[in-house]
Structures are given as structure tokens and as C-alpha cells.
Amino acid sequence: MVYDYCVIGGGIVGLASALKLLEREPDARLILLEKESGLARHQTGHNSGVIHAGIYYAPGSLKADFCRRGAQATKDFCDQHGIKYETCGKLLVATNALELERMHALASRAQHNGIKVDLLDAAALKEREPNVAGVGALFVAETGIVDYRLVCEGMANALRQKGAMLQLGVAVTAIKESDAIVDIIAGEQNWQARQLIVCAGLQSDRMARLAGIPAKHQIIPFRGEYYRLAASKNNIVRHLIYPIPEPDLPFLGVHLTRMIDGSVTVGPNAVLGFAREGYPKFSFNQRDVAQYLAFPGFWRTMRRNFRHGVAEMKNSIFKAGYLAQCRKYAPSLELDDLLPCEAGIRAQAVLEDGTLVHDFLFLETARMLHVCNAPSPAATSALPIGEMIAGKVMERSAGFR
């Protein structure tokens, strides 16, 4: 059988793209391949579970639009498929005068993005969150929490109901494009499709090169290390507690996150990873490390972020330093409150000049589209991202009919 569409990648972007393709073309023959034995085993299944409102992004930008629409689409999808979520709201807490100034700038940005926010002074913050310290805060009521692994299972069920084939445990070893089809090979198995969409996340650059596309970016893994609070601290906050972001840093910093199961996590920090898919602390993959050490862009970005990187690594090694970051907002926390929690790994696309890619990055041929970077928060924005990808693919495939 020749499929109309083959999607590689069982994370939320791959699943959403497949779903949107079948919504546009219900009679299409579609197969989704995933190398793991289950869905959402990497970035999707290791994130904080937050449904973001989109306050951080430039007004009028694609990221702002996708996040705002994605938040509502995610909640609507959960309602339709009986998936539990909670719109608990988020507080962005300022702890000094500079952060207070940045907070007011964020409030203005939120207004331009059509996001309702409330400005709180120190007294109002203390009334709302007695265990949180700060000189002021921005309350974003629309922010929610969910288990994105359950969202992915819901998408997979919807795909099967629409007639799609999902095959797990399939590690693609070769991709060959001809004028008429794309051959996708995994050991002794082989599939053919008229259009191939690759949403490979942590392996996106390798999959592009496997398909013969000279990718100029490389994925550098950054570990997001969390702690889970002791159960006695599950009621320490009522909302999500986030820092005011520093504009010069690529990551948000440590925050307190209520999870949909009732627990609370603190984190993540952002440290260089030594394995793309190694989640336990001190995981090491020789191939992964050798590849980024040989990449000029790695050294350039490390030089630009050296001081911040050293600080993050220090806090990763010394728990007391990590606690100090947490106590900036929650001064009652103690070392014994920080319990082990599995890390996440961010697939950070880096260009040869050392630029961190924060926007969409696609590599395309006549019959292939490789999603090499889907910017944060991709989980929240997955459904509109999938809609965009489906539109790009179908517009191109129409030329073959």
C-alpha cells in the first residue's frame, strides 16, 4: 500500500499534525511511526504540564497567536475527550525593583496580546499566596495544567477512529525520496508514502540528514532538572509561581508548578545535557557529546552564555544552590522538601553561528517536510502548529494531483 501521508514522531506535534491532516482530508491513508514502545516518551512526556496563556511573546507574532489559540484548543480537546485539566492561573512574581519594572512591561504586552491580567501589589500577593514572597505580581488567570501524555493518548485514539495506522517500536533507518514516493525503511520493514512529515524532536537534525537533507543546525540537549516537593507541601501554593523573565537569558528559570495529580514541582534549571535521551542524572552518550563538540555553533553559544551556564551547573551539582533559587519565592522550603523527580530534555536547535533557534525551523523537499524546531510552548500550541503543518503539506501535495 502507498500511504498518502506518513508522519514520523509520536510526540504531541506529530500527533496533532496527523490529526489535522485527517480533519482536512478524511479519506486520506495515513500512517504514524514512533520508535519508542509508547507515545510522548520524550519532550512531550517530560514537560511541566502547563497550558500557557502566551504572555511572554511579542504582540502580533506567530508564537503569541499560536499560544493563545492553542491554549483554548487544548482545553476544548480535553473537554471533548474527557481529559482532566485545571485552569488554576499563574502568578509572575517580582522580587525586586528591576523585576517590578519588567513586570509592568509584561502587563502591557499581555494587554496587546489580548490576555487578561491583574496587577497585584505585595499585600495582595501575600493575601492570595501566603507562602510566596515578592514585591508584586502579575496574575494570569487563563493559565492551566494538564497531563500532556493523556492528551497524546486522546489524539492517538481520535486518529485510530479516523482510520489512521499507528505503529510503535519502529526506529527508521533509511529514508529515500523519488519523484513519485518516499520510501521509509526500518530494518526489514518498509513503507511508501506520497508525503512524509517528520516531527522527530531530539533527533530532528539526524532524521533530516538521514533523508539526505544537509541540515545546518544541530540539536544540543539541555536538561531541565526538577525536584518534587514532599507531599506535606502540596498545598504550599494555590497557583503556578513563575519568575519575571530576564530578557538576556534563553530560559525562564526555576518556578513552582502545581501538577494535575496534586503534587508540586520546582524547577527546571537548564544545564547542558550529555545525552539526548538520557533522563537519569549523569547520563552520558558518547555519540551525542562527540557530535556537538565537533559543531562550531556549540562553542559559540557556550561562550555567549558561559557565566549563566556555570551558575546552572553549580546549582545542578549542589542542592543548596538550587534551594536558594526556590527560596527566592518560597522562603519556607528546606533541603528535605526537595525530593527526586525525573528530568526533561529540551531539543535546542543551534545554528552554525551559535544562534539559539527560537522560531519555527522547517526543511523541505518536494515530498518531505521536516519540523526541525517547534518553539516553546509547543505542547500548548500543538493543535494550531499541526494545522499550519497540515496546510503546508496539503498545499504542496495538491500540485501532484
PDB file of C-alpha atoms in Angstrom, residues 74-288:
ATOM      1  CA  THR A  74      -6.170  22.221  24.165  1.00  0.00           C
ATOM      2  CA  LYS A  75      -8.925  22.878  26.698  1.00  0.00           C
ATOM      3  CA  ASP A  76     -11.610  22.230  24.066  1.00  0.00           C
ATOM      4  CA  PHE A  77      -9.913  18.952  23.082  1.00  0.00           C
ATOM      5  CA  CYS A  78      -9.791  17.879  26.726  1.00  0.00           C
ATOM      6  CA  ASP A  79     -13.485  18.692  27.155  1.00  0.00           C
ATOM      7  CA  GLN A  80     -14.372  16.651  24.061  1.00  0.00           C
ATOM      8  CA  HIS A  81     -12.319  13.620  25.118  1.00  0.00           C
ATOM      9  CA  GLY A  82     -12.877  13.607  28.872  1.00  0.00           C
ATOM     10  CA  ILE A  83      -9.302  14.552  29.804  1.00  0.00           C
ATOM     11  CA  LYS A  84      -8.864  16.250  33.164  1.00  0.00           C
ATOM     12  CA  TYR A  85      -7.343  19.734  33.262  1.00  0.00           C
ATOM     13  CA  GLU A  86      -7.486  22.688  35.622  1.00  0.00           C
ATOM     14  CA  THR A  87      -7.375  26.405  34.921  1.00  0.00           C
ATOM     15  CA  CYS A  88      -5.538  27.327  38.103  1.00  0.00           C
ATOM     16  CA  GLY A  89      -3.887  30.574  36.970  1.00  0.00           C
ATOM     17  CA  LYS A  90      -0.285  31.726  37.157  1.00  0.00           C
ATOM     18  CA  LEU A  91       1.483  34.404  39.192  1.00  0.00           C
ATOM     19  CA  LEU A  92       4.603  36.037  37.771  1.00  0.00           C
ATOM     20  CA  VAL A  93       6.322  37.280  40.910  1.00  0.00           C
ATOM     21  CA  ALA A  94       8.655  40.275  41.103  1.00  0.00           C
ATOM     22  CA  THR A  95      11.199  40.134  43.920  1.00  0.00           C
ATOM     23  CA  ASN A  96      12.970  43.494  43.426  1.00  0.00           C
ATOM     24  CA  ALA A  97      12.568  46.899  41.792  1.00  0.00           C
ATOM     25  CA  LEU A  98      14.044  45.855  38.444  1.00  0.00           C
ATOM     26  CA  GLU A  99      11.719  42.873  38.180  1.00  0.00           C
ATOM     27  CA  LEU A 100       8.811  45.131  39.140  1.00  0.00           C
ATOM     28  CA  GLU A 101       9.645  47.367  36.189  1.00  0.00           C
ATOM     29  CA  ARG A 102       9.817  44.366  33.860  1.00  0.00           C
ATOM     30  CA  MET A 103       6.535  43.118  35.296  1.00  0.00           C
ATOM     31  CA  HIS A 104       4.729  46.289  34.234  1.00  0.00           C
ATOM     32  CA  ALA A 105       6.193  45.914  30.727  1.00  0.00           C
ATOM     33  CA  LEU A 106       4.829  42.369  30.638  1.00  0.00           C
ATOM     34  CA  ALA A 107       1.414  43.638  31.696  1.00  0.00           C
ATOM     35  CA  SER A 108       1.435  45.999  28.723  1.00  0.00           C
ATOM     36  CA  ARG A 109       2.458  43.160  26.396  1.00  0.00           C
ATOM     37  CA  ALA A 110      -0.332  40.971  27.761  1.00  0.00           C
ATOM     38  CA  GLN A 111      -2.851  43.703  27.016  1.00  0.00           C
ATOM     39  CA  HIS A 112      -1.653  43.903  23.410  1.00  0.00           C
ATOM     40  CA  ASN A 113      -1.907  40.102  23.149  1.00  0.00           C
ATOM     41  CA  GLY A 114      -5.490  40.153  24.392  1.00  0.00           C
ATOM     42  CA  ILE A 115      -4.651  38.337  27.639  1.00  0.00           C
ATOM     43  CA  LYS A 116      -6.412  39.469  30.807  1.00  0.00           C
ATOM     44  CA  VAL A 117      -4.028  40.058  33.717  1.00  0.00           C
ATOM     45  CA  ASP A 118      -4.322  41.521  37.202  1.00  0.00           C
ATOM     46  CA  LEU A 119      -1.553  43.584  38.795  1.00  0.00           C
ATOM     47  CA  LEU A 120      -1.024  42.750  42.464  1.00  0.00           C
ATOM     48  CA  ASP A 121       0.993  44.703  44.998  1.00  0.00           C
ATOM     49  CA  ALA A 122       2.922  42.975  47.788  1.00  0.00           C
ATOM     50  CA  ALA A 123      -0.066  42.942  50.139  1.00  0.00           C
ATOM     51  CA  ALA A 124      -2.425  41.475  47.527  1.00  0.00           C
ATOM     52  CA  LEU A 125       0.180  38.854  46.633  1.00  0.00           C
ATOM     53  CA  LYS A 126       0.574  37.860  50.273  1.00  0.00           C
ATOM     54  CA  GLU A 127      -3.207  37.595  50.658  1.00  0.00           C
ATOM     55  CA  ARG A 128      -3.505  35.378  47.590  1.00  0.00           C
ATOM     56  CA  GLU A 129      -0.359  33.305  48.252  1.00  0.00           C
ATOM     57  CA  PRO A 130       0.685  33.466  51.941  1.00  0.00           C
ATOM     58  CA  ASN A 131       3.763  31.258  51.357  1.00  0.00           C
ATOM     59  CA  VAL A 132       5.156  33.291  48.456  1.00  0.00           C
ATOM     60  CA  ALA A 133       7.493  36.274  48.881  1.00  0.00           C
ATOM     61  CA  GLY A 134       7.569  39.196  46.445  1.00  0.00           C
ATOM     62  CA  VAL A 135       7.112  42.930  45.992  1.00  0.00           C
ATOM     63  CA  GLY A 136       4.369  42.465  43.415  1.00  0.00           C
ATOM     64  CA  ALA A 137       2.947  40.014  40.921  1.00  0.00           C
ATOM     65  CA  LEU A 138       1.077  39.633  37.665  1.00  0.00           C
ATOM     66  CA  PHE A 139      -1.853  37.202  37.787  1.00  0.00           C
ATOM     67  CA  VAL A 140      -2.685  35.380  34.543  1.00  0.00           C
ATOM     68  CA  ALA A 141      -5.995  33.643  35.163  1.00  0.00           C
ATOM     69  CA  GLU A 142      -6.123  31.672  31.877  1.00  0.00           C
ATOM     70  CA  THR A 143      -3.067  29.501  32.581  1.00  0.00           C
ATOM     71  CA  GLY A 144      -3.881  25.854  33.222  1.00  0.00           C
ATOM     72  CA  ILE A 145      -2.367  22.433  33.898  1.00  0.00           C
ATOM     73  CA  VAL A 146      -2.877  19.050  32.241  1.00  0.00           C
ATOM     74  CA  ASP A 147      -1.083  15.752  31.656  1.00  0.00           C
ATOM     75  CA  TYR A 148       0.057  16.018  28.026  1.00  0.00           C
ATOM     76  CA  ARG A 149       0.651  12.284  27.863  1.00  0.00           C
ATOM     77  CA  LEU A 150      -3.106  11.829  28.275  1.00  0.00           C
ATOM     78  CA  VAL A 151      -3.698  14.477  25.607  1.00  0.00           C
ATOM     79  CA  CYS A 152      -1.476  12.445  23.271  1.00  0.00           C
ATOM     80  CA  GLU A 153      -3.403   9.263  24.052  1.00  0.00           C
ATOM     81  CA  GLY A 154      -6.600  11.150  23.238  1.00  0.00           C
ATOM     82  CA  MET A 155      -5.130  12.270  19.917  1.00  0.00           C
ATOM     83  CA  ALA A 156      -4.000   8.714  19.141  1.00  0.00           C
ATOM     84  CA  ASN A 157      -7.496   7.357  19.833  1.00  0.00           C
ATOM     85  CA  ALA A 158      -9.003  10.045  17.596  1.00  0.00           C
ATOM     86  CA  LEU A 159      -6.556   9.118  14.821  1.00  0.00           C
ATOM     87  CA  ARG A 160      -7.433   5.421  15.041  1.00  0.00           C
ATOM     88  CA  GLN A 161     -11.130   6.280  14.886  1.00  0.00           C
ATOM     89  CA  LYS A 162     -10.413   8.217  11.684  1.00  0.00           C
ATOM     90  CA  GLY A 163      -8.732   5.159  10.167  1.00  0.00           C
ATOM     91  CA  ALA A 164      -5.076   6.037  10.700  1.00  0.00           C
ATOM     92  CA  MET A 165      -2.476   3.360  11.328  1.00  0.00           C
ATOM     93  CA  LEU A 166      -0.133   3.903  14.322  1.00  0.00           C
ATOM     94  CA  GLN A 167       2.935   1.697  14.628  1.00  0.00           C
ATOM     95  CA  LEU A 168       5.122   1.842  17.728  1.00  0.00           C
ATOM     96  CA  GLY A 169       8.600   0.450  18.271  1.00  0.00           C
ATOM     97  CA  VAL A 170       9.660   1.426  14.755  1.00  0.00           C
ATOM     98  CA  ALA A 171      13.119   3.005  14.503  1.00  0.00           C
ATOM     99  CA  VAL A 172      13.531   4.418  10.990  1.00  0.00           C
ATOM    100  CA  THR A 173      16.919   3.539   9.492  1.00  0.00           C
ATOM    101  CA  ALA A 174      16.641   4.973   5.967  1.00  0.00           C
ATOM    102  CA  ILE A 175      14.548   7.488   4.015  1.00  0.00           C
ATOM    103  CA  LYS A 176      14.700   7.564   0.214  1.00  0.00           C
ATOM    104  CA  GLU A 177      12.797  10.107  -1.860  1.00  0.00           C
ATOM    105  CA  SER A 178      11.990   9.616  -5.536  1.00  0.00           C
ATOM    106  CA  ASP A 179       9.889  11.636  -7.953  1.00  0.00           C
ATOM    107  CA  ALA A 180       6.724   9.720  -7.072  1.00  0.00           C
ATOM    108  CA  ILE A 181       7.055   8.495  -3.470  1.00  0.00           C
ATOM    109  CA  VAL A 182       9.131   8.410  -0.292  1.00  0.00           C
ATOM    110  CA  ASP A 183      10.411   5.040   0.936  1.00  0.00           C
ATOM    111  CA  ILE A 184      10.633   4.787   4.728  1.00  0.00           C
ATOM    112  CA  ILE A 185      12.708   1.855   5.965  1.00  0.00           C
ATOM    113  CA  ALA A 186      13.091   0.415   9.461  1.00  0.00           C
ATOM    114  CA  GLY A 187      15.288  -2.657   9.358  1.00  0.00           C
ATOM    115  CA  GLU A 188      13.286  -5.308   7.464  1.00  0.00           C
ATOM    116  CA  GLN A 189      10.139  -3.162   7.374  1.00  0.00           C
ATOM    117  CA  ASN A 190       9.278  -0.758   4.584  1.00  0.00           C
ATOM    118  CA  TRP A 191       6.527   1.772   3.921  1.00  0.00           C
ATOM    119  CA  GLN A 192       5.813   4.065   1.000  1.00  0.00           C
ATOM    120  CA  ALA A 193       4.081   7.439   1.146  1.00  0.00           C
ATOM    121  CA  ARG A 194       3.372  10.304  -1.202  1.00  0.00           C
ATOM    122  CA  GLN A 195       4.199  12.824   1.529  1.00  0.00           C
ATOM    123  CA  LEU A 196       6.417  12.443   4.592  1.00  0.00           C
ATOM    124  CA  ILE A 197       6.215  14.680   7.668  1.00  0.00           C
ATOM    125  CA  VAL A 198       8.981  14.247  10.245  1.00  0.00           C
ATOM    126  CA  CYS A 199       8.430  15.548  13.792  1.00  0.00           C
ATOM    127  CA  ALA A 200      11.453  13.970  15.441  1.00  0.00           C
ATOM    128  CA  GLY A 201      12.224  16.472  18.211  1.00  0.00           C
ATOM    129  CA  LEU A 202      15.518  15.491  19.814  1.00  0.00           C
ATOM    130  CA  GLN A 203      16.527  13.624  16.647  1.00  0.00           C
ATOM    131  CA  SER A 204      15.311  16.183  14.090  1.00  0.00           C
ATOM    132  CA  ASP A 205      18.728  17.070  12.674  1.00  0.00           C
ATOM    133  CA  ARG A 206      19.726  13.410  12.343  1.00  0.00           C
ATOM    134  CA  MET A 207      16.486  12.476  10.617  1.00  0.00           C
ATOM    135  CA  ALA A 208      16.942  15.305   8.121  1.00  0.00           C
ATOM    136  CA  ARG A 209      20.448  14.134   7.305  1.00  0.00           C
ATOM    137  CA  LEU A 210      19.213  10.540   7.085  1.00  0.00           C
ATOM    138  CA  ALA A 211      16.846  11.754   4.370  1.00  0.00           C
ATOM    139  CA  GLY A 212      19.714  13.414   2.500  1.00  0.00           C
ATOM    140  CA  ILE A 213      18.916  16.989   3.544  1.00  0.00           C
ATOM    141  CA  PRO A 214      22.040  18.966   4.563  1.00  0.00           C
ATOM    142  CA  ALA A 215      20.791  20.384   7.864  1.00  0.00           C
ATOM    143  CA  LYS A 216      22.902  23.335   9.012  1.00  0.00           C
ATOM    144  CA  HIS A 217      21.573  23.290  12.564  1.00  0.00           C
ATOM    145  CA  GLN A 218      22.309  20.830  15.319  1.00  0.00           C
ATOM    146  CA  ILE A 219      20.272  19.761  18.315  1.00  0.00           C
ATOM    147  CA  ILE A 220      22.032  20.498  21.603  1.00  0.00           C
ATOM    148  CA  PRO A 221      20.322  18.785  24.564  1.00  0.00           C
ATOM    149  CA  PHE A 222      19.649  20.910  27.653  1.00  0.00           C
ATOM    150  CA  ARG A 223      18.476  19.137  30.781  1.00  0.00           C
ATOM    151  CA  GLY A 224      15.663  20.687  32.742  1.00  0.00           C
ATOM    152  CA  GLU A 225      16.120  19.295  36.241  1.00  0.00           C
ATOM    153  CA  TYR A 226      13.197  19.335  38.663  1.00  0.00           C
ATOM    154  CA  TYR A 227      12.529  18.418  42.249  1.00  0.00           C
ATOM    155  CA  ARG A 228       9.172  17.251  43.530  1.00  0.00           C
ATOM    156  CA  LEU A 229       8.112  18.726  46.862  1.00  0.00           C
ATOM    157  CA  ALA A 230       7.304  16.473  49.776  1.00  0.00           C
ATOM    158  CA  ALA A 231       3.587  15.613  49.939  1.00  0.00           C
ATOM    159  CA  SER A 232       3.250  17.734  53.083  1.00  0.00           C
ATOM    160  CA  LYS A 233       3.990  20.771  50.871  1.00  0.00           C
ATOM    161  CA  ASN A 234       1.343  20.069  48.202  1.00  0.00           C
ATOM    162  CA  ASN A 235      -0.733  22.995  49.449  1.00  0.00           C
ATOM    163  CA  ILE A 236       2.160  25.463  49.608  1.00  0.00           C
ATOM    164  CA  VAL A 237       0.753  27.365  46.595  1.00  0.00           C
ATOM    165  CA  ARG A 238      -2.669  27.764  45.016  1.00  0.00           C
ATOM    166  CA  HIS A 239      -1.416  28.853  41.613  1.00  0.00           C
ATOM    167  CA  LEU A 240       1.675  28.383  39.447  1.00  0.00           C
ATOM    168  CA  ILE A 241       4.515  30.626  40.631  1.00  0.00           C
ATOM    169  CA  TYR A 242       6.833  31.923  37.897  1.00  0.00           C
ATOM    170  CA  PRO A 243       9.707  34.415  37.879  1.00  0.00           C
ATOM    171  CA  ILE A 244       9.769  37.619  35.883  1.00  0.00           C
ATOM    172  CA  PRO A 245      11.907  36.537  32.903  1.00  0.00           C
ATOM    173  CA  GLU A 246      15.297  38.086  32.266  1.00  0.00           C
ATOM    174  CA  PRO A 247      15.348  39.263  28.627  1.00  0.00           C
ATOM    175  CA  ASP A 248      19.007  38.256  28.101  1.00  0.00           C
ATOM    176  CA  LEU A 249      18.529  34.621  29.159  1.00  0.00           C
ATOM    177  CA  PRO A 250      17.133  31.903  26.878  1.00  0.00           C
ATOM    178  CA  PHE A 251      15.320  30.008  29.651  1.00  0.00           C
ATOM    179  CA  LEU A 252      12.688  31.110  32.165  1.00  0.00           C
ATOM    180  CA  GLY A 253      14.316  29.963  35.385  1.00  0.00           C
ATOM    181  CA  VAL A 254      13.093  27.997  38.405  1.00  0.00           C
ATOM    182  CA  HIS A 255       9.378  28.114  39.205  1.00  0.00           C
ATOM    183  CA  LEU A 256       6.823  26.274  41.353  1.00  0.00           C
ATOM    184  CA  THR A 257       4.345  24.230  39.339  1.00  0.00           C
ATOM    185  CA  ARG A 258       1.217  22.557  40.573  1.00  0.00           C
ATOM    186  CA  MET A 259       0.720  19.279  38.700  1.00  0.00           C
ATOM    187  CA  ILE A 260      -2.593  17.781  37.677  1.00  0.00           C
ATOM    188  CA  ASP A 261      -2.031  14.853  40.095  1.00  0.00           C
ATOM    189  CA  GLY A 262      -1.953  17.278  43.048  1.00  0.00           C
ATOM    190  CA  SER A 263       1.802  17.328  43.566  1.00  0.00           C
ATOM    191  CA  VAL A 264       4.082  20.363  43.229  1.00  0.00           C
ATOM    192  CA  THR A 265       7.392  20.516  41.390  1.00  0.00           C
ATOM    193  CA  VAL A 266      10.118  23.149  41.497  1.00  0.00           C
ATOM    194  CA  GLY A 267      12.345  23.792  38.509  1.00  0.00           C
ATOM    195  CA  PRO A 268      13.616  23.498  35.955  1.00  0.00           C
ATOM    196  CA  ASN A 269      17.146  24.716  35.794  1.00  0.00           C
ATOM    197  CA  ALA A 270      18.829  24.463  32.377  1.00  0.00           C
ATOM    198  CA  VAL A 271      22.114  22.590  32.159  1.00  0.00           C
ATOM    199  CA  LEU A 272      23.974  21.153  29.214  1.00  0.00           C
ATOM    200  CA  GLY A 273      22.995  17.522  28.724  1.00  0.00           C
ATOM    201  CA  PHE A 274      25.431  14.729  27.934  1.00  0.00           C
ATOM    202  CA  ALA A 275      22.789  12.559  26.244  1.00  0.00           C
ATOM    203  CA  ARG A 276      19.853  13.487  24.045  1.00  0.00           C
ATOM    204  CA  GLU A 277      17.579  10.891  25.609  1.00  0.00           C
ATOM    205  CA  GLY A 278      19.297  10.173  28.944  1.00  0.00           C
ATOM    206  CA  TYR A 279      16.974  11.287  31.728  1.00  0.00           C
ATOM    207  CA  PRO A 280      18.749   9.999  34.869  1.00  0.00           C
ATOM    208  CA  LYS A 281      21.338  12.380  36.313  1.00  0.00           C
ATOM    209  CA  PHE A 282      24.849  11.997  34.848  1.00  0.00           C
ATOM    210  CA  SER A 283      23.568  10.149  31.765  1.00  0.00           C
ATOM    211  CA  PHE A 284      26.234  10.108  29.065  1.00  0.00           C
ATOM    212  CA  ASN A 285      26.084   9.202  25.375  1.00  0.00           C
ATOM    213  CA  GLN A 286      29.420   9.298  23.579  1.00  0.00           C
ATOM    214  CA  ARG A 287      27.905   9.867  20.134  1.00  0.00           C
ATOM    215  CA  ASP A 288      25.733  12.763  21.311  1.00  0.00           C
TER     216      ASP A 288
END
